[in-house]
Short mmCIF file of C-alpha atoms in Angstrom, two decimals:
data_model
loop_
_atom_site.label_atom_id
_atom_site.label_comp_id
_atom_site.label_asym_id
_atom_site.label_seq_id
_atom_site.Cartn_x
_atom_site.Cartn_y
_atom_site.Cartn_z
CA MET A 14 -74.02 -14.46 211.67
CA ARG A 15 -70.62 -16.05 211.73
CA ALA A 16 -67.75 -14.25 213.44
CA ASN A 17 -64.75 -14.04 211.11
CA PHE A 18 -61.96 -12.26 212.97
CA SER A 19 -58.25 -12.97 212.89
CA HIS A 20 -56.60 -13.57 216.25
CA SER A 21 -54.26 -10.60 215.78
CA TRP A 22 -57.16 -8.28 214.95
CA LEU A 23 -59.10 -9.50 217.97
CA ARG A 24 -56.07 -9.04 220.20
CA LEU A 25 -55.86 -5.40 219.20
CA ASN A 26 -59.59 -4.70 219.22
CA ALA A 27 -60.90 -7.09 221.88
CA GLY A 28 -62.42 -4.46 224.11
CA GLU A 29 -64.35 -2.78 221.30
CA VAL A 30 -65.58 -6.13 219.92
CA MET A 31 -66.83 -7.38 223.27
CA GLY A 32 -68.33 -4.02 224.16
CA VAL A 33 -70.39 -3.99 220.96
CA LEU A 34 -71.47 -7.61 221.38
CA GLN A 35 -72.44 -7.02 225.02
CA SER A 36 -74.43 -3.89 224.27
CA HIS A 37 -76.44 -5.75 221.62
CA ALA A 38 -76.70 -8.99 223.62
CA ALA A 39 -75.06 -10.79 220.68
CA ILE A 40 -73.61 -14.10 221.87
CA ARG A 41 -70.52 -15.18 219.91
CA PRO A 42 -68.84 -18.29 221.40
CA GLY A 43 -66.25 -18.20 218.62
CA VAL A 44 -65.11 -14.73 219.64
CA LEU A 45 -64.88 -15.90 223.26
CA ASP A 46 -62.71 -18.83 222.15
CA HIS A 47 -60.23 -16.43 220.57
CA LEU A 48 -60.18 -14.09 223.55
CA GLN A 49 -59.87 -16.83 226.17
CA GLY A 50 -56.88 -18.14 224.23
CA SER A 51 -55.16 -14.76 224.03
CA THR A 52 -51.59 -14.34 225.26
CA ASP A 53 -52.65 -11.04 226.89
CA PHE A 54 -53.99 -11.61 230.41
CA ARG A 55 -56.10 -8.46 230.18
CA ILE A 56 -58.05 -9.89 227.27
CA ARG A 57 -58.46 -13.26 229.00
CA SER A 58 -59.69 -11.40 232.09
CA TYR A 59 -62.32 -9.53 230.14
CA ALA A 60 -63.39 -12.74 228.43
CA ALA A 61 -63.95 -14.41 231.81
CA ARG A 62 -66.13 -11.52 232.87
CA VAL A 63 -68.22 -11.78 229.71
CA VAL A 64 -68.67 -15.54 230.19
CA GLY A 65 -70.37 -14.75 233.48
CA GLU A 66 -72.64 -12.19 231.84
CA TRP A 67 -73.55 -14.61 229.03
CA SER A 68 -73.80 -17.65 231.30
CA THR A 69 -77.46 -18.45 230.63
CA GLN A 70 -76.87 -18.44 226.87
CA LEU A 71 -73.66 -20.46 226.73
CA PRO A 72 -73.70 -24.28 226.78
CA ASP A 73 -70.29 -24.55 228.43
CA THR A 74 -70.19 -21.79 231.05
CA GLN A 75 -68.72 -23.95 233.82
CA SER A 76 -65.92 -25.38 231.68
CA ARG A 77 -64.99 -21.92 230.41
CA LEU A 78 -64.87 -20.51 233.94
CA ALA A 79 -63.00 -23.56 235.24
CA LYS A 80 -60.35 -22.84 232.61
CA ALA A 81 -60.19 -19.21 233.76
CA VAL A 82 -59.99 -20.19 237.45
CA ALA A 83 -56.94 -22.30 236.56
CA ASP A 84 -55.31 -19.49 234.53
CA ALA A 85 -51.69 -18.62 235.20
CA HIS A 86 -52.52 -14.97 235.91
CA PRO A 87 -54.29 -14.00 239.17
CA ARG A 88 -56.28 -11.27 237.44
CA VAL A 89 -57.99 -13.83 235.19
CA ARG A 90 -58.68 -16.06 238.18
CA LEU A 91 -60.23 -13.13 240.05
CA GLU A 92 -62.55 -12.28 237.15
CA ALA A 93 -63.64 -15.92 236.95
CA VAL A 94 -64.34 -16.15 240.68
CA VAL A 95 -66.52 -13.04 240.58
CA ALA A 96 -68.32 -14.30 237.48
CA LEU A 97 -69.13 -17.55 239.28
CA SER A 98 -70.93 -15.62 242.00
CA HIS A 99 -73.34 -14.35 239.34
CA VAL A 100 -73.76 -17.73 237.66
CA GLY A 101 -74.72 -19.38 240.95
CA GLY A 102 -75.38 -22.99 241.88
CA GLN A 103 -73.36 -25.76 243.49
CA SER A 104 -71.26 -26.27 240.36
CA SER A 105 -70.14 -22.65 240.56
CA LEU A 106 -69.18 -23.12 244.21
CA ARG A 107 -67.05 -26.14 243.32
CA THR A 108 -65.38 -24.27 240.49
CA ALA A 109 -64.70 -21.18 242.61
CA LEU A 110 -63.01 -23.26 245.30
CA MET A 111 -60.55 -24.50 242.66
CA ALA A 112 -58.93 -21.06 242.96
CA LEU A 113 -57.34 -22.36 246.16
CA ASP A 114 -55.20 -24.71 244.08
CA GLN A 115 -52.96 -21.78 243.10
CA PRO A 116 -51.41 -18.84 244.98
CA THR A 117 -53.76 -15.95 245.77
CA ASP A 118 -53.35 -12.26 246.55
CA LYS A 119 -55.41 -9.94 248.74
CA PHE A 120 -57.79 -9.07 245.92
CA LEU A 121 -58.42 -12.67 244.95
CA ASP A 122 -58.74 -13.63 248.62
CA TYR A 123 -61.46 -11.03 249.09
CA ALA A 124 -63.34 -11.98 245.92
CA LEU A 125 -63.21 -15.69 246.72
CA ARG A 126 -64.48 -15.18 250.26
CA GLN A 127 -67.39 -13.07 249.02
CA THR A 128 -68.25 -15.53 246.25
CA VAL A 129 -68.15 -18.55 248.54
CA ARG A 130 -70.26 -16.74 251.13
CA HIS A 131 -72.80 -15.86 248.44
CA LEU A 132 -72.96 -19.44 247.17
CA LEU A 133 -73.06 -21.12 250.60
CA PRO A 134 -76.82 -21.82 250.43
CA THR A 135 -76.12 -24.15 247.49
CA ALA A 136 -73.37 -26.10 249.27
CA GLY A 137 -75.44 -28.96 250.64
CA LYS A 138 -73.10 -31.76 251.71
CA ILE A 139 -70.34 -31.17 249.17
CA ALA A 140 -67.71 -30.55 251.87
CA ALA A 141 -67.33 -34.32 252.25
CA GLU A 142 -66.52 -34.61 248.54
CA LEU A 143 -63.97 -31.79 248.35
CA PRO A 144 -60.18 -31.95 248.74
CA ALA A 145 -59.21 -31.21 252.35
CA PRO A 146 -58.00 -27.60 251.78
CA GLN A 147 -61.20 -26.68 249.93
CA ALA A 148 -63.42 -28.34 252.53
CA ALA A 149 -61.61 -26.54 255.35
CA TYR A 150 -61.98 -23.19 253.57
CA LEU A 151 -65.68 -23.78 252.98
CA LYS A 152 -66.26 -24.56 256.65
CA LYS A 153 -64.24 -21.51 257.72
CA VAL A 154 -66.31 -19.16 255.57
CA ALA A 155 -69.55 -20.78 256.75
CA ALA A 156 -68.53 -20.28 260.38
CA SER A 157 -67.61 -16.61 259.89
CA GLY A 158 -71.23 -15.50 259.46
CA PRO A 159 -72.62 -12.82 257.15
CA VAL A 160 -71.14 -9.35 256.78
CA VAL A 161 -73.65 -6.50 256.84
CA VAL A 162 -72.99 -3.93 254.11
CA SER A 163 -74.87 -0.99 252.62
CA PRO A 164 -76.93 -1.53 249.44
CA GLY A 165 -74.43 0.52 247.45
CA GLN A 166 -71.46 -1.45 248.74
CA ALA A 167 -73.22 -4.73 247.98
CA ILE A 168 -73.77 -3.64 244.37
CA TYR A 169 -70.16 -2.46 244.10
CA GLU A 170 -68.83 -5.77 245.38
CA GLY A 171 -71.05 -7.71 243.00
CA LEU A 172 -70.55 -5.71 239.81
CA CYS A 173 -67.60 -3.34 240.12
CA LEU A 174 -65.01 -4.88 242.42
CA ASN A 175 -63.51 -7.27 239.88
CA CYS A 176 -62.44 -4.31 237.72
CA HIS A 177 -61.95 -1.42 240.13
CA GLN A 178 -60.69 -3.52 243.08
CA ALA A 179 -61.64 -3.60 246.75
CA ALA A 180 -59.84 -0.32 247.49
CA GLY A 181 -60.95 1.44 244.30
CA GLN A 182 -57.44 1.46 242.85
CA GLY A 183 -58.33 -0.16 239.51
CA LEU A 184 -55.70 -1.87 237.36
CA ALA A 185 -52.97 0.24 235.77
CA GLY A 186 -53.56 0.82 232.08
CA VAL A 187 -56.77 -1.21 232.01
CA TYR A 188 -59.36 -0.26 234.64
CA PRO A 189 -59.18 3.32 235.95
CA PRO A 190 -59.06 4.08 239.67
CA LEU A 191 -62.13 5.35 241.50
CA ALA A 192 -60.18 6.48 244.56
CA LYS A 193 -59.80 10.26 244.49
CA SER A 194 -60.82 10.28 240.82
CA GLU A 195 -61.84 13.54 239.20
CA TRP A 196 -64.52 11.60 237.31
CA VAL A 197 -66.05 10.34 240.56
CA ALA A 198 -65.87 13.67 242.39
CA GLY A 199 -66.97 15.72 239.39
CA ASP A 200 -70.30 16.27 237.66
CA ALA A 201 -72.77 13.71 239.00
CA GLN A 202 -74.67 13.65 235.71
CA VAL A 203 -71.56 12.47 233.87
CA LEU A 204 -71.11 9.64 236.35
CA ILE A 205 -74.78 8.66 236.03
CA ARG A 206 -74.53 8.58 232.24
CA ILE A 207 -71.43 6.38 232.31
CA THR A 208 -72.96 3.89 234.72
CA MET A 209 -76.26 3.85 232.84
CA HIS A 210 -74.97 3.50 229.27
CA GLY A 211 -71.28 2.58 229.51
CA LEU A 212 -68.07 4.28 228.37
CA ALA A 213 -65.84 3.38 225.42
CA GLY A 214 -62.75 4.77 223.75
CA PRO A 215 -59.70 6.68 224.99
CA THR A 216 -60.08 8.06 228.50
CA LYS A 217 -57.69 9.95 230.77
CA VAL A 218 -57.95 9.57 234.56
CA GLN A 219 -55.51 11.19 236.98
CA GLY A 220 -53.32 12.06 234.00
CA LYS A 221 -53.04 8.46 232.78
CA ASP A 222 -54.52 6.84 229.68
CA TYR A 223 -57.21 4.15 229.80
CA GLY A 224 -59.75 2.77 227.35
CA LEU A 225 -58.39 -0.62 226.26
CA VAL A 226 -61.46 -2.30 227.76
CA PRO A 227 -64.80 -0.44 227.56
CA MET A 228 -67.14 -0.19 230.51
CA PRO A 229 -70.47 -1.84 229.60
CA PRO A 230 -73.89 -0.63 230.80
CA MET A 231 -74.58 -1.87 234.33
CA GLY A 232 -78.28 -2.65 233.90
CA LEU A 233 -79.24 -1.10 237.25
CA ASP A 234 -82.57 0.45 238.16
CA ASP A 235 -82.76 4.04 239.42
CA GLN A 236 -82.46 3.18 243.11
CA GLN A 237 -79.58 0.75 242.59
CA LEU A 238 -77.69 3.24 240.46
CA ALA A 239 -78.14 5.99 243.04
CA ASP A 240 -77.02 3.63 245.82
CA VAL A 241 -73.83 2.43 244.16
CA LEU A 242 -72.76 5.89 242.97
CA THR A 243 -73.39 7.35 246.41
CA TYR A 244 -71.21 4.60 247.85
CA VAL A 245 -68.40 5.17 245.35
CA ARG A 246 -68.49 8.94 245.86
CA ASN A 247 -67.95 8.45 249.60
CA ALA A 248 -65.57 5.48 249.67
CA PHE A 249 -61.84 5.10 248.92
CA GLY A 250 -61.04 8.56 250.27
CA ASN A 251 -63.75 10.27 248.19
CA LYS A 252 -66.16 12.73 249.76
CA SER A 253 -68.95 14.05 247.54
CA HIS A 254 -72.68 14.60 247.87
CA ALA A 255 -75.05 11.65 247.57
CA ILE A 256 -76.76 10.85 244.28
CA LYS A 257 -80.53 11.18 244.54
CA VAL A 258 -82.94 8.85 242.76
CA ASP A 259 -84.60 11.86 241.15
CA GLU A 260 -81.27 12.81 239.54
CA VAL A 261 -81.00 9.34 238.02
CA LYS A 262 -84.60 9.42 236.80
CA ALA A 263 -84.02 12.76 235.09
CA VAL A 264 -80.92 11.52 233.26
CA ARG A 265 -82.68 8.31 232.22
CA GLU A 266 -85.57 10.29 230.76
CA GLU A 267 -83.24 12.71 228.99
CA THR A 268 -81.16 9.88 227.44
CA ARG A 269 -83.90 7.28 226.91
CA ALA A 270 -83.06 6.96 223.18
CA ARG A 271 -79.39 6.26 223.91
CA THR A 272 -78.17 2.76 222.94
CA ALA A 273 -74.40 3.20 222.58
CA PRO A 274 -71.75 3.77 225.26
CA TRP A 275 -70.57 7.34 225.80
CA SER A 276 -67.14 8.61 224.79
CA ALA A 277 -65.02 10.94 226.87
CA VAL A 278 -65.37 13.63 224.19
CA GLU A 279 -69.18 13.47 224.32
CA LEU A 280 -69.02 13.89 228.09
CA GLY A 281 -66.77 16.92 227.80
CA ARG A 282 -63.74 15.11 229.17
#
């Protein structure tokens, strides 16, 4: 099926379009072209994230992410760096290191360090072929050794950090905060449903409106979902009871026919 969307329509409905395509695993390079060329950095950021998720089905993943790594906005560069950690391989390591060619902030610094550490086993002897600043950074990360984290934190850093940030603060107007969020501290079953199936449409968190970009399903198994939600509910100043695997199993069984993301209204919010 051919995608026939005007740029202005896509700009206004990008999140809904990509959320639908992601949920149905429908790869549309033409839609990505429009979104990566958007004048709105939030749309370009989301497009970079989707490139990472569709990497095995796109013929030009590296060139698309290289473009995003060189983007003028740090948010787009951060999304691309995190996506490269999922794509993997030496080419991804080279592309991620290109982020050093532009100014960084604390969020991008953190994401780049984690991505480079994750991709270090693929490095081989590329340090000799890299520009001096990139080679020095690679050696510095290699010398720093691994950081031991909990299973939940590892999942958060791999799947959630690029949207919700290292301190759980999110991005104003786009990605809601997790720190001291009523959604995080509230009904555990609501949180499980969101993480399992996604969330789309208007949402209010801490009195502020969100919903421009939908949250897609995370594709986690029961143990992984319990681990990451337990981490989130006890990080960033939160303090709530752990999520048990049995709770996740019960929700999965109850909602096994569900294929669409939830809305805030359906969840009673």
